[in-house]
Amino acid sequence: MKKRAEIRISGMTCATCASTIESALREMGVESASVNLGSETAQVEYDPSRLKLSELESAIRDAGYDVINERATVKVGGMVCATCESTVADAIREIDGVSDVTVNLSTEKAYVTYNPKVVSLEDIRRAVEDAGYQYLGVVGEESESLEGEIRARDLRERMRKIIVGFGASALLMLLMYLAPMTHTMSIVMMCVATPAFVYVSSGIFRAAHRALRNRNLNMDVMYSMGTGVAFVSSVLSTLGVLSHDFIFYETAVMLASFLNLGRYLETRAKWRTSDAIKKLAALQPRTATLIVSGSEREIPAEMIKPGDVILIRPGERVPADGEVIEGEGYVDESMISGEPVPVLKKPGSQVTGGTLNKNAALKMRAMRVGRETFLAQIIDLVDKAQGSRPEIQRLADRVVSVFIPVVLSIAVLSFLAWYFLGRSYMPEERVLMFATSSMISVLVVACPCALGLATPTAVTVGIGRGAELGILIKSGEALEVSDRLTTVIFDKTGTLTVGRPEVTETVGDELSILRLAAGVESRSEHPLGEAIVRMAVSKGVEIPEVQDFYAFPGMGVVGIVDGVEVAVGNRSFISERGTRIPDDMLERSRALEEMGRTVLFVSVAGAAAGAFAISDAIKDSARPAVQKLKGMGLDVVMITGDNIRSARSVAEQIGIEEVHAEVLPQEKASEVRKLQQAGRTVAFVGDGINDAPALAQADLGIAIGSGTDVAIEAGEIVLIRDDLMDVVRGIQLSRKVMSRIKQNIFWAFAYNTALIPVAAGALYPGFGIMFRPELAGLAMALSSVTVVSLSLMLKRYIPDAQK
């Protein structure tokens, strides 16, 4: 049985790093491996009977990268000797996904480093107890701090190198300008430069060595060649092998410093691309108050089981999905609905993990826990989506794979061209120095990192931004399809409409007939009667008692309210009871029926008192959403199983011209296919349950729901809220992300296509302009930072439909 795991990685710098890791994992025999440079994760599918996750992590480390896991300190009881230590350690270590275990007998603690995407604390508890020991809970968990610790350590080290590098470069430049270049001065510069160069560039050369050992060419190889040539030529000049024109000490140190500066800024920026996941994860409480036999006990939230009774105090977050069994108070559900107004919860109400209890203690029974909760599924969905690769990224990856060999060829050709032809443009003694300088500049300025980061950073930030807006984009491919949509198809019932009958118009004195009709219909189970009762409740009408109630199936109901007979039913039912319906009321009812409404008449004591027009009410957001989509140049189509008259009535009110009516549920997918065959790129918007075939057939399936009822498996885009404007927002966001990806790729190519020829000396013959290696290093650093910064701007993007 195949197993899927996600591994967090640090140390990647460009697209070739991603391909290096993928190659290393495939050599281990995994089913598939996909590395996302932007989110710094690897999605791996493997056979656990042949491989363990720890072996895959070792392969990544052997390739020269680091694996980031989480760590928990677990309290273990029952250990009495050193053998117990090793027994507990071995039991936990056997769990696939645990990478390191240390057990301390004296403190009775096990320090476990594990992959949280594969292993839970429940798995660790089971392993400890199966080994015959007591699991006493989590003493301290450092889940997020372990990653932060590694990142912070890396940033601190890079900052030290930047300070040392630029400090040494400034001193070397000062020495060059203050005194003439003599043999003694070159020795002084070598003494200043060598320790600084070794310290600042050691990481670059180690990374280059690892890449070559794995038969890969990456940015570190090119950069180490450029800085290496600059430093070695300087040493040869100091030793007298070359002239003093080849003193590049300050250039070598500065280049290494620029690379560290670029990666420092890039790492800080990339760290922020996963803020959406961190914000979602922060909504999950770490502990919960369990009620057992009337007493309270605090436990880790991961330990909650279905059926457990949990106490939620005011100000605490709900730790699992479940049902309120005691208490009444308001819960802030803005994380799901986006609505800032808290929702009243009472016994029988559903509560969702991660929502905030505002003002009163509630007791709930847990129903979905751990990875089954709505919030956990959302986090997992966003996480997987951020690791997906749209086609445009696969194209960029193919370009990167041939980019470095091409650049190396250009660097060599540049050197040879200037060495053999440069005498036409400069004195002979400068030719070798100029040729060397142009080769170094080409090696340094050509940065495939920007191209490799262009897509994944934008996808990661964009999909995270969507999650904040309640729009779950399940893959990078969905972004691309959204960008080329021509047609949006809406299902009618439950999508454009509320999905249940509602009173849309009243003929007569509304409050008086509403009270009497609701009294009779309160005993009825018919959906149309329930609509009248719902309206009365929403308007605060007190529903009176009814006596002698009787229902006539398919016709209407009769009862005694306030001592008088009240009948509610269709026209023939009321007429057959001897009630005359006034002409003006009949005329109005016929007009309403022509609009697709169902009309129920009310008679009181044998006299016609009024009527209710009932239909499946159109959602408030339907018309503005359709108008917005049209304004974006999209065709809007409605599809329904209703008769054509009723369908056209709804479509006219919403503003849809193209209607496909009397379509059976199983035929909706074929209707979508017909539109596709006509050359349209189609999005289908449905409730995600009954419309699954059509959602799957469409180029882009958009499942719309509300709260925990949303069908996460249906469609490529899932809208958490029951708001049709989110369809517009989702398409607008997708288009914005694709626009930013194209912008990133443009800038990545622009840097290289513009600066590589300049670095090679193309402007020197006509303008006398030479692109010094130091400027090439600065440009290289700026290219990646520019691309990541452009992606981060998506964090502040607000769709037009949101404004």
Coordinates of N, CA and C in Angstrom, one line a residue, residues 152-331:
A152 N 16.3 30.8 12.1 CA 16.9 31.9 12.8 C 18.4 31.7 12.8
R153 N 18.9 30.5 13.1 CA 20.3 30.2 13.1 C 21.0 30.4 11.8
D154 N 20.3 30.0 10.7 CA 20.8 30.2 9.4 C 20.9 31.7 9.0
L155 N 19.8 32.5 9.4 CA 19.8 33.9 9.1 C 20.9 34.6 9.9
R156 N 21.1 34.2 11.2 CA 22.2 34.9 12.0 C 23.6 34.6 11.4
E157 N 23.8 33.4 10.9 CA 25.1 33.0 10.3 C 25.3 33.8 9.1
R158 N 24.3 33.9 8.2 CA 24.4 34.7 7.0 C 24.7 36.2 7.3
M159 N 24.0 36.7 8.3 CA 24.2 38.1 8.7 C 25.7 38.4 9.1
R160 N 26.2 37.4 9.9 CA 27.6 37.6 10.3 C 28.5 37.6 9.1
K161 N 28.2 36.7 8.1 CA 29.1 36.6 6.9 C 28.9 37.9 6.1
I162 N 27.7 38.5 6.0 CA 27.5 39.7 5.3 C 28.4 40.8 5.9
I163 N 28.3 40.9 7.2 CA 29.1 42.0 7.9 C 30.6 41.8 7.7
V164 N 31.0 40.6 7.9 CA 32.5 40.3 7.7 C 32.9 40.6 6.3
G165 N 32.1 40.1 5.3 CA 32.4 40.2 3.9 C 32.4 41.7 3.4
F166 N 31.4 42.5 3.7 CA 31.4 43.8 3.3 C 32.4 44.7 4.0
G167 N 32.7 44.3 5.3 CA 33.7 45.0 6.1 C 35.1 44.8 5.4
A168 N 35.4 43.6 5.1 CA 36.7 43.2 4.5 C 36.8 43.9 3.1
S169 N 35.7 43.9 2.4 CA 35.7 44.5 1.0 C 36.0 46.0 1.1
A170 N 35.3 46.6 2.0 CA 35.5 48.1 2.2 C 37.0 48.4 2.5
L171 N 37.6 47.5 3.4 CA 39.0 47.7 3.8 C 39.9 47.5 2.6
L172 N 39.6 46.5 1.8 CA 40.4 46.2 0.6 C 40.4 47.3 -0.4
M173 N 39.2 47.8 -0.6 CA 39.0 48.9 -1.6 C 39.8 50.2 -1.1
L174 N 39.7 50.4 0.2 CA 40.4 51.5 0.8 C 41.9 51.4 0.6
L175 N 42.5 50.2 0.8 CA 43.9 49.9 0.6 C 44.3 50.2 -0.9
M176 N 43.4 49.8 -1.8 CA 43.7 49.9 -3.2 C 43.8 51.4 -3.6
Y177 N 42.9 52.2 -3.1 CA 42.8 53.6 -3.5 C 43.8 54.5 -2.7
L178 N 44.3 54.0 -1.5 CA 45.2 54.9 -0.7 C 46.6 54.7 -1.1
A179 N 47.0 53.5 -1.6 CA 48.4 53.3 -1.9 C 48.5 52.6 -3.2
P180 N 49.7 52.8 -3.9 CA 49.9 52.2 -5.2 C 50.1 50.7 -5.0
M181 N 49.7 50.0 -6.1 CA 49.7 48.5 -6.0 C 51.2 48.0 -6.2
T182 N 51.7 47.5 -5.1 CA 53.1 47.0 -5.1 C 53.0 45.5 -4.6
H183 N 54.1 44.8 -4.7 CA 54.1 43.4 -4.2 C 53.7 43.3 -2.8
T184 N 54.3 44.3 -2.0 CA 54.0 44.3 -0.5 C 52.5 44.5 -0.3
M185 N 51.9 45.5 -1.0 CA 50.5 45.8 -0.9 C 49.7 44.6 -1.2
S186 N 50.1 43.9 -2.3 CA 49.3 42.7 -2.7 C 49.3 41.6 -1.6
I187 N 50.5 41.5 -0.9 CA 50.6 40.5 0.2 C 49.7 40.9 1.3
V188 N 49.7 42.2 1.6 CA 48.8 42.7 2.7 C 47.3 42.5 2.4
M189 N 46.9 42.7 1.1 CA 45.6 42.5 0.7 C 45.2 41.0 0.7
M190 N 46.2 40.1 0.4 CA 45.9 38.7 0.5 C 45.7 38.3 1.9
C191 N 46.5 38.8 2.9 CA 46.3 38.5 4.3 C 45.0 39.0 4.8
V192 N 44.5 40.1 4.3 CA 43.2 40.6 4.7 C 42.0 39.8 4.1
A193 N 42.2 39.5 2.8 CA 41.1 38.9 2.0 C 40.9 37.4 2.3
T194 N 42.0 36.7 2.5 CA 42.0 35.2 2.6 C 41.0 34.7 3.7
P195 N 41.3 35.1 5.0 CA 40.4 34.6 6.0 C 38.9 35.0 5.8
A196 N 38.7 36.3 5.3 CA 37.3 36.7 5.1 C 36.7 35.9 4.0
F197 N 37.5 35.7 2.9 CA 36.9 34.9 1.7 C 36.6 33.5 2.1
V198 N 37.5 32.9 2.9 CA 37.2 31.5 3.3 C 36.0 31.4 4.2
Y199 N 35.8 32.4 5.1 CA 34.7 32.4 6.0 C 33.4 32.6 5.2
V200 N 33.4 33.7 4.4 CA 32.2 34.1 3.7 C 31.7 33.1 2.6
S201 N 32.7 32.5 1.9 CA 32.3 31.7 0.7 C 32.4 30.2 1.0
S202 N 32.8 29.8 2.2 CA 32.9 28.3 2.5 C 31.6 27.6 2.2
G203 N 30.5 28.2 2.6 CA 29.2 27.5 2.4 C 28.9 27.4 0.9
I204 N 29.3 28.4 0.1 CA 29.1 28.3 -1.4 C 29.9 27.2 -2.0
F205 N 31.1 27.0 -1.6 CA 32.0 26.0 -2.2 C 31.5 24.6 -1.7
R206 N 31.1 24.5 -0.5 CA 30.6 23.2 0.0 C 29.4 22.8 -0.8
A207 N 28.5 23.8 -1.0 CA 27.2 23.5 -1.8 C 27.6 23.1 -3.2
A208 N 28.6 23.8 -3.8 CA 29.0 23.4 -5.1 C 29.6 22.0 -5.2
H209 N 30.4 21.7 -4.2 CA 31.0 20.3 -4.1 C 29.9 19.3 -4.1
R210 N 28.9 19.5 -3.2 CA 27.8 18.5 -3.1 C 27.0 18.4 -4.4
A211 N 26.8 19.5 -5.1 CA 26.1 19.5 -6.4 C 26.9 18.7 -7.4
L212 N 28.2 18.9 -7.5 CA 29.0 18.2 -8.5 C 29.1 16.7 -8.1
R213 N 29.2 16.4 -6.8 CA 29.2 15.0 -6.4 C 27.9 14.3 -6.8
N214 N 26.8 15.1 -6.8 CA 25.6 14.5 -7.3 C 25.3 14.7 -8.8
R215 N 26.4 15.1 -9.5 CA 26.4 15.3 -10.9 C 25.3 16.3 -11.3
N216 N 25.3 17.4 -10.6 CA 24.4 18.5 -10.9 C 25.1 19.8 -11.0
L217 N 24.6 20.6 -12.0 CA 25.2 22.0 -12.1 C 24.1 22.9 -11.5
N218 N 24.5 23.7 -10.5 CA 23.5 24.7 -10.0 C 24.2 26.0 -9.8
M219 N 23.4 27.0 -9.2 CA 23.9 28.3 -9.1 C 25.2 28.4 -8.2
D220 N 25.3 27.5 -7.2 CA 26.5 27.5 -6.4 C 27.7 27.1 -7.2
V221 N 27.6 26.2 -8.2 CA 28.7 25.8 -9.0 C 29.2 27.0 -9.8
M222 N 28.2 27.7 -10.5 CA 28.6 28.9 -11.3 C 29.2 30.0 -10.4
Y223 N 28.6 30.2 -9.2 CA 29.1 31.3 -8.4 C 30.5 31.0 -7.8
S224 N 30.6 29.7 -7.5 CA 32.0 29.3 -6.9 C 33.0 29.4 -8.0
M225 N 32.6 29.1 -9.3 CA 33.6 29.3 -10.4 C 34.0 30.8 -10.5
G226 N 32.9 31.7 -10.5 CA 33.2 33.1 -10.6 C 34.1 33.6 -9.5
T227 N 33.7 33.4 -8.3 CA 34.4 33.9 -7.1 C 35.8 33.2 -7.0
G228 N 35.8 31.9 -7.4 CA 37.1 31.1 -7.4 C 38.1 31.7 -8.3
V229 N 37.6 32.0 -9.6 CA 38.5 32.5 -10.6 C 39.1 33.9 -10.1
A230 N 38.2 34.7 -9.5 CA 38.6 36.0 -9.0 C 39.7 35.9 -7.9
F231 N 39.4 35.0 -7.0 CA 40.4 34.8 -5.9 C 41.7 34.2 -6.3
V232 N 41.6 33.1 -7.1 CA 42.8 32.4 -7.6 C 43.7 33.3 -8.4
S233 N 43.0 34.1 -9.3 CA 43.9 35.0 -10.2 C 44.6 36.0 -9.3
S234 N 43.9 36.4 -8.2 CA 44.5 37.4 -7.3 C 45.7 36.8 -6.6
V235 N 45.6 35.5 -6.2 CA 46.7 34.9 -5.5 C 47.9 34.7 -6.5
L236 N 47.5 34.3 -7.7 CA 48.6 34.1 -8.7 C 49.3 35.4 -9.0
S237 N 48.5 36.5 -9.0 CA 49.1 37.8 -9.2 C 50.1 38.2 -8.0
T238 N 49.6 37.9 -6.8 CA 50.5 38.1 -5.6 C 51.8 37.3 -5.7
L239 N 51.6 36.1 -6.2 CA 52.8 35.2 -6.3 C 53.7 35.5 -7.5
G240 N 53.3 36.5 -8.3 CA 54.1 36.9 -9.4 C 53.8 36.2 -10.7
V241 N 52.9 35.2 -10.7 CA 52.6 34.5 -12.0 C 51.9 35.4 -13.0
L242 N 51.0 36.2 -12.5 CA 50.2 37.2 -13.3 C 50.6 38.6 -12.9
S243 N 50.2 39.6 -13.7 CA 50.5 41.0 -13.4 C 49.5 41.5 -12.3
H244 N 49.8 42.7 -11.8 CA 49.0 43.2 -10.7 C 47.6 43.6 -11.2
D245 N 47.4 43.6 -12.6 CA 46.0 43.9 -13.1 C 45.0 42.8 -12.7
F246 N 45.5 41.7 -12.2 CA 44.6 40.6 -11.9 C 44.4 40.5 -10.4
I247 N 44.6 41.6 -9.7 CA 44.2 41.6 -8.3 C 42.7 41.9 -8.2
F248 N 42.0 40.8 -7.8 CA 40.5 40.9 -7.6 C 40.1 40.5 -6.2
Y249 N 41.0 40.7 -5.2 CA 40.6 40.3 -3.9 C 39.3 40.9 -3.4
E250 N 39.1 42.2 -3.6 CA 37.9 42.9 -3.1 C 36.7 42.4 -3.9
T251 N 36.9 42.1 -5.2 CA 35.8 41.6 -6.0 C 35.4 40.2 -5.5
A252 N 36.3 39.3 -5.2 CA 36.0 38.0 -4.8 C 35.2 38.0 -3.4
V253 N 35.7 38.8 -2.5 CA 35.0 38.9 -1.2 C 33.6 39.5 -1.3
M254 N 33.6 40.5 -2.2 CA 32.3 41.2 -2.3 C 31.3 40.4 -3.0
L255 N 31.7 39.6 -4.0 CA 30.8 38.7 -4.7 C 30.2 37.7 -3.7
A256 N 31.0 37.1 -2.9 CA 30.5 36.1 -1.9 C 29.6 36.8 -0.9
S257 N 29.9 38.0 -0.6 CA 29.0 38.8 0.3 C 27.7 39.1 -0.3
F258 N 27.7 39.5 -1.6 CA 26.4 39.7 -2.3 C 25.5 38.5 -2.3
L259 N 26.2 37.3 -2.6 CA 25.4 36.1 -2.6 C 24.7 35.8 -1.3
N260 N 25.5 36.0 -0.2 CA 24.9 35.8 1.1 C 23.8 36.9 1.4
L261 N 24.0 38.1 1.0 CA 23.0 39.1 1.2 C 21.7 38.7 0.4
G262 N 21.9 38.3 -0.8 CA 20.7 37.9 -1.6 C 19.9 36.8 -1.0
R263 N 20.7 35.8 -0.5 CA 20.0 34.6 0.1 C 19.4 34.9 1.5
Y264 N 20.0 35.9 2.2 CA 19.5 36.3 3.5 C 18.1 37.0 3.2
L265 N 18.1 37.9 2.3 CA 16.8 38.6 2.0 C 15.8 37.6 1.4
E266 N 16.2 36.7 0.6 CA 15.3 35.7 0.0 C 14.8 34.8 1.0
T267 N 15.6 34.3 1.9 CA 15.1 33.4 3.0 C 14.1 34.0 3.9
R268 N 14.3 35.3 4.2 CA 13.4 36.0 5.1 C 12.0 36.2 4.3
A269 N 12.1 36.5 3.0 CA 10.9 36.7 2.3 C 10.2 35.3 2.0
K270 N 10.9 34.3 1.7 CA 10.3 33.0 1.5 C 9.6 32.5 2.8
W271 N 10.2 32.8 3.9 CA 9.6 32.3 5.2 C 8.2 32.9 5.3
R272 N 8.0 34.1 4.8 CA 6.7 34.7 4.9 C 5.7 34.2 3.9
T273 N 6.1 33.4 2.9 CA 5.1 32.9 1.9 C 4.2 31.9 2.5
S274 N 4.5 31.3 3.6 CA 3.7 30.3 4.2 C 2.9 30.8 5.4
D275 N 2.8 32.1 5.5 CA 2.0 32.7 6.6 C 0.6 32.2 6.7
A276 N 0.0 32.0 5.6 CA -1.5 31.6 5.6 C -1.6 30.2 6.4
I277 N -0.7 29.3 6.1 CA -0.8 28.0 6.8 C -0.5 28.2 8.3
K278 N 0.5 29.1 8.6 CA 0.8 29.4 10.1 C -0.4 30.0 10.8
K279 N -1.1 30.9 10.1 CA -2.3 31.5 10.7 C -3.4 30.5 10.9
L280 N -3.6 29.6 9.9 CA -4.7 28.6 10.1 C -4.3 27.6 11.2
A281 N -3.0 27.2 11.2 CA -2.6 26.3 12.3 C -2.7 26.9 13.7
A282 N -2.5 28.3 13.7 CA -2.6 29.0 15.0 C -4.0 28.9 15.6
L283 N -5.0 28.7 14.7 CA -6.4 28.6 15.2 C -6.6 27.3 16.0
Q284 N -5.8 26.3 15.8 CA -6.0 25.0 16.5 C -5.4 25.1 17.9
P285 N -6.3 25.0 18.9 CA -5.8 25.1 20.3 C -4.9 23.9 20.6
R286 N -3.9 24.1 21.5 CA -3.0 23.0 21.8 C -3.6 22.1 22.9
T287 N -4.5 22.6 23.8 CA -5.0 21.8 24.9 C -6.6 21.9 24.9
A288 N -7.2 21.0 25.6 CA -8.6 21.0 25.8 C -9.0 20.6 27.2
T289 N -10.1 21.0 27.7 CA -10.6 20.6 29.0 C -11.6 19.4 28.9
L290 N -11.1 18.2 29.2 CA -12.0 17.0 29.1 C -12.8 16.8 30.4
I291 N -14.1 16.5 30.2 CA -15.0 16.2 31.4 C -15.1 14.7 31.5
V292 N -14.6 14.2 32.6 CA -14.8 12.8 32.9 C -15.4 12.6 34.3
S293 N -16.6 11.9 34.3 CA -17.3 11.7 35.5 C -17.5 13.0 36.4
G294 N -17.7 14.1 35.7 CA -18.0 15.3 36.4 C -16.8 16.1 36.7
S295 N -15.6 15.6 36.6 CA -14.3 16.3 36.9 C -13.6 16.8 35.6
E296 N -12.9 17.8 35.8 CA -12.2 18.4 34.6 C -10.7 18.0 34.6
R297 N -10.2 17.7 33.3 CA -8.8 17.3 33.2 C -8.3 17.9 31.9
E298 N -7.2 18.7 32.0 CA -6.6 19.3 30.8 C -5.8 18.2 30.0
I299 N -6.1 18.1 28.7 CA -5.3 17.2 27.9 C -4.9 17.9 26.6
P300 N -3.8 17.3 25.9 CA -3.5 17.8 24.6 C -4.7 17.7 23.6
A301 N -4.9 18.7 22.8 CA -6.0 18.6 21.9 C -5.9 17.4 21.0
E302 N -4.7 16.9 20.7 CA -4.5 15.7 19.8 C -5.1 14.5 20.4
M303 N -5.3 14.5 21.8 CA -5.8 13.3 22.5 C -7.3 13.2 22.5
I304 N -8.0 14.2 22.0 CA -9.5 14.1 22.0 C -10.0 13.0 21.2
K305 N -10.9 12.2 21.6 CA -11.5 11.2 20.9 C -13.0 11.5 20.6
P306 N -13.5 10.9 19.5 CA -15.0 11.1 19.2 C -15.8 10.6 20.4
G307 N -16.8 11.4 20.8 CA -17.6 11.1 21.9 C -17.2 11.8 23.2
D308 N -16.0 12.3 23.3 CA -15.5 13.0 24.5 C -16.3 14.2 24.7
V309 N -16.6 14.5 26.0 CA -17.3 15.7 26.4 C -16.2 16.8 26.8
I310 N -16.3 17.9 26.1 CA -15.3 19.0 26.3 C -15.9 20.2 26.8
L311 N -15.2 20.9 27.8 CA -15.7 22.2 28.3 C -14.9 23.3 27.6
I312 N -15.6 24.2 27.0 CA -15.0 25.4 26.4 C -15.4 26.6 27.1
R313 N -14.4 27.2 27.7 CA -14.6 28.5 28.5 C -14.6 29.7 27.6
P314 N -15.2 30.8 28.1 CA -15.2 32.0 27.3 C -13.7 32.4 27.0
G315 N -13.5 32.8 25.7 CA -12.1 33.2 25.3 C -11.3 32.0 24.7
E316 N -11.8 30.8 24.9 CA -11.1 29.6 24.4 C -11.6 29.3 23.0
R317 N -10.7 28.6 22.2 CA -11.1 28.2 20.9 C -11.6 26.7 21.0
V318 N -12.6 26.4 20.1 CA -13.2 25.1 20.1 C -12.1 24.1 19.6
P319 N -11.8 23.0 20.3 CA -10.7 22.1 20.0 C -11.0 21.1 18.9
A320 N -12.3 20.9 18.6 CA -12.7 19.8 17.7 C -14.1 20.2 17.1
D321 N -14.5 19.5 16.0 CA -15.8 19.7 15.5 C -16.8 18.8 16.3
G322 N -18.0 19.4 16.6 CA -18.9 18.6 17.4 C -20.2 19.4 17.7
E323 N -20.9 19.0 18.7 CA -22.3 19.5 19.0 C -22.4 20.0 20.4
V324 N -23.0 21.1 20.6 CA -23.2 21.7 22.0 C -24.2 20.8 22.7
I325 N -23.9 20.4 23.9 CA -24.8 19.6 24.7 C -25.3 20.4 26.0
E326 N -24.6 21.4 26.3 CA -25.0 22.2 27.5 C -24.4 23.6 27.4
G327 N -25.3 24.6 27.8 CA -24.9 26.0 27.8 C -25.4 26.7 26.6
E328 N -25.3 28.0 26.7 CA -25.8 28.9 25.6 C -25.0 30.1 25.5
G329 N -24.4 30.4 24.3 CA -23.6 31.6 24.2 C -23.2 31.8 22.8
Y330 N -22.4 32.8 22.5 CA -22.1 33.2 21.2 C -20.7 32.8 20.8
V331 N -20.5 32.3 19.6 CA -19.2 31.8 19.0 C -18.9 32.6 17.8

